[in-house]
Amino acid sequence: MNFIPYGKQTISQEDIDSVINTLKSDFLTTGPKVKEFEDEFCKKIGVEYCVAVSNGTAALHLASLCLLKKNDKVLTTPNSFLATSNSIIYVGAKPIFVDICEDGNIDLDACEKMIKEDSSIKAIYAVHFSGKPVNQEKLKALKEKYKIKILEDCAHSIGASFNGTNAGSCENSDCSIFSFHPVKHMTTGEGGAITTNSKEIFEKLLSLRNHGMIKNSSMKPWEYEMQELGFNYRITDIACALGLSQLKKLDSFVTRRKELAKNYEKAFFNTKIKPLYPFDENSSYHLYVVRVDFESLNISKEELFLKMREKNIGLQYHYIPINKQPYYKQLGYGNEIIPMMDKYYDETLSLPLYPSLSNEEQVYIIKTIKEVLSE
Ligand SMILES: *Cc1c(COP(=O)(O)O)cnc(C)c1O
């Protein structure tokens, strides 16, 4: 058995042809493919505006520049990739790490308590962890009641929905961000996007993506004007050509991920391996996370990782609590009282999950982890 990673891209001949056609065209960057990709992405998600950028972290940075001011306090989750809270720090605002629920998502009831007590809390950065959307009705209630800003980090959740609300459609948020890193549902190599229903935010994002530079029809052809300090966070036409062809297969990718998730759930029924949450049709299953009560077993979480690696299976632990990272500790974080997150990190692991994972490979993973845990 070849090494099975926890996640990887699925590339077809169509994807390759799409990229080659763009390489042969007049534009390698900032040409027709970027706009075409943005338009198709809007249609897919059901949102007014999309700005595609160089990666998901750039998307978070630009969204934070639009939503936050210096010293704003922002509630966010310790159970995410570093970039979510880093982007809050990029703009001089202050992340506050809130505990999580049983399903790995930020605890929005705890958020409400904190907002009631502290009016300097200006925003919530929620991640739809593993592909399972946070409760949209709660987001809506928080937005209406407290007028706070909401960002949805949809890096795990393209194709997910909550009671008919698509993740990233910004029905109950100001902005959503996406990542097209190869390990996510669809890829552009490196790439990301911000979606919003606000024209004002959309226009600011366009300017910030390109050095804060503006050109319009009242200017002379060679003129441009810099109105604010922006960046070069542009995405290439080559990347968007790949994105357009991947987008066509997104539904089938999500369907296959759900199929594999169902297989895992069935295979682990009545064993010591518990799914993080019961199979959820609304989740787009970026990750398949299981809980194991290591205290009742003869093996530690570290030993399991290494033994599975010996058998050519790549596990991953999503995520090391962000507040425990050395950089964050040096800023004074790390002593938050978040018992659910601590327990979560002791007990959980992600199993391989990607569209091209074969049934045979999955059977091998299931058999091997059961064997290793019962040794
Ligand atoms: C992948 C990811 C990002 C960052 O995306 P990049 O494209 O790698 O910069 C942000 N948030 C979450 C939750 C992610 O999983």
Short mmCIF file of C-alpha atoms and ligand atoms in Angstrom, two decimals, residues 54-58 60 80-81 83-84 127 153 155-156 177-181 183-184 190-192 286 319, ligand 1:
data_model
loop_
_atom_site.label_atom_id
_atom_site.label_comp_id
_atom_site.label_asym_id
_atom_site.label_seq_id
_atom_site.Cartn_x
_atom_site.Cartn_y
_atom_site.Cartn_z
CA SER A 54 -3.61 34.87 -3.80
CA ASN A 55 -4.49 32.60 -0.83
CA GLY A 56 -6.93 32.14 2.05
CA THR A 57 -4.70 34.02 4.47
CA ALA A 58 -4.66 37.06 2.15
CA LEU A 60 -8.57 36.87 5.85
CA SER A 80 -8.67 26.48 13.60
CA PHE A 81 -5.65 26.94 11.43
CA ALA A 83 -4.40 32.15 9.89
CA THR A 84 -7.89 32.81 11.30
CA VAL A 127 -15.00 28.73 11.41
CA ASP A 153 -14.14 31.27 7.70
CA ALA A 155 -12.01 27.23 4.30
CA HIS A 156 -13.50 23.85 5.38
CA ILE A 177 -13.44 33.70 3.22
CA PHE A 178 -12.36 30.60 1.31
CA SER A 179 -9.07 28.82 0.65
CA PHE A 180 -8.16 26.89 -2.49
CA HIS A 181 -5.08 25.21 -1.07
CA VAL A 183 -5.87 20.04 0.71
CA LYS A 184 -9.26 21.84 0.61
CA GLU A 190 -2.58 28.57 -3.95
CA GLY A 191 -5.66 30.77 -3.87
CA GLY A 192 -8.47 32.21 -1.84
CA HIS A 286 -13.36 18.67 4.65
CA TYR A 319 -5.91 21.53 15.53
C1 LIG B 1 -6.51 26.54 5.05
C2 LIG B 1 -7.13 27.46 6.01
C3 LIG B 1 -6.87 28.85 6.00
C4 LIG B 1 -5.78 29.50 5.19
O1 LIG B 1 -5.81 29.29 3.86
P1 LIG B 1 -4.49 29.38 2.95
O2 LIG B 1 -5.04 29.37 1.57
O3 LIG B 1 -3.64 28.20 3.27
O4 LIG B 1 -3.79 30.67 3.27
C5 LIG B 1 -7.60 29.64 6.87
N1 LIG B 1 -8.51 29.13 7.73
C6 LIG B 1 -8.74 27.80 7.78
C7 LIG B 1 -9.76 27.30 8.75
C8 LIG B 1 -8.06 26.93 6.95
O5 LIG B 1 -8.29 25.60 7.03
#
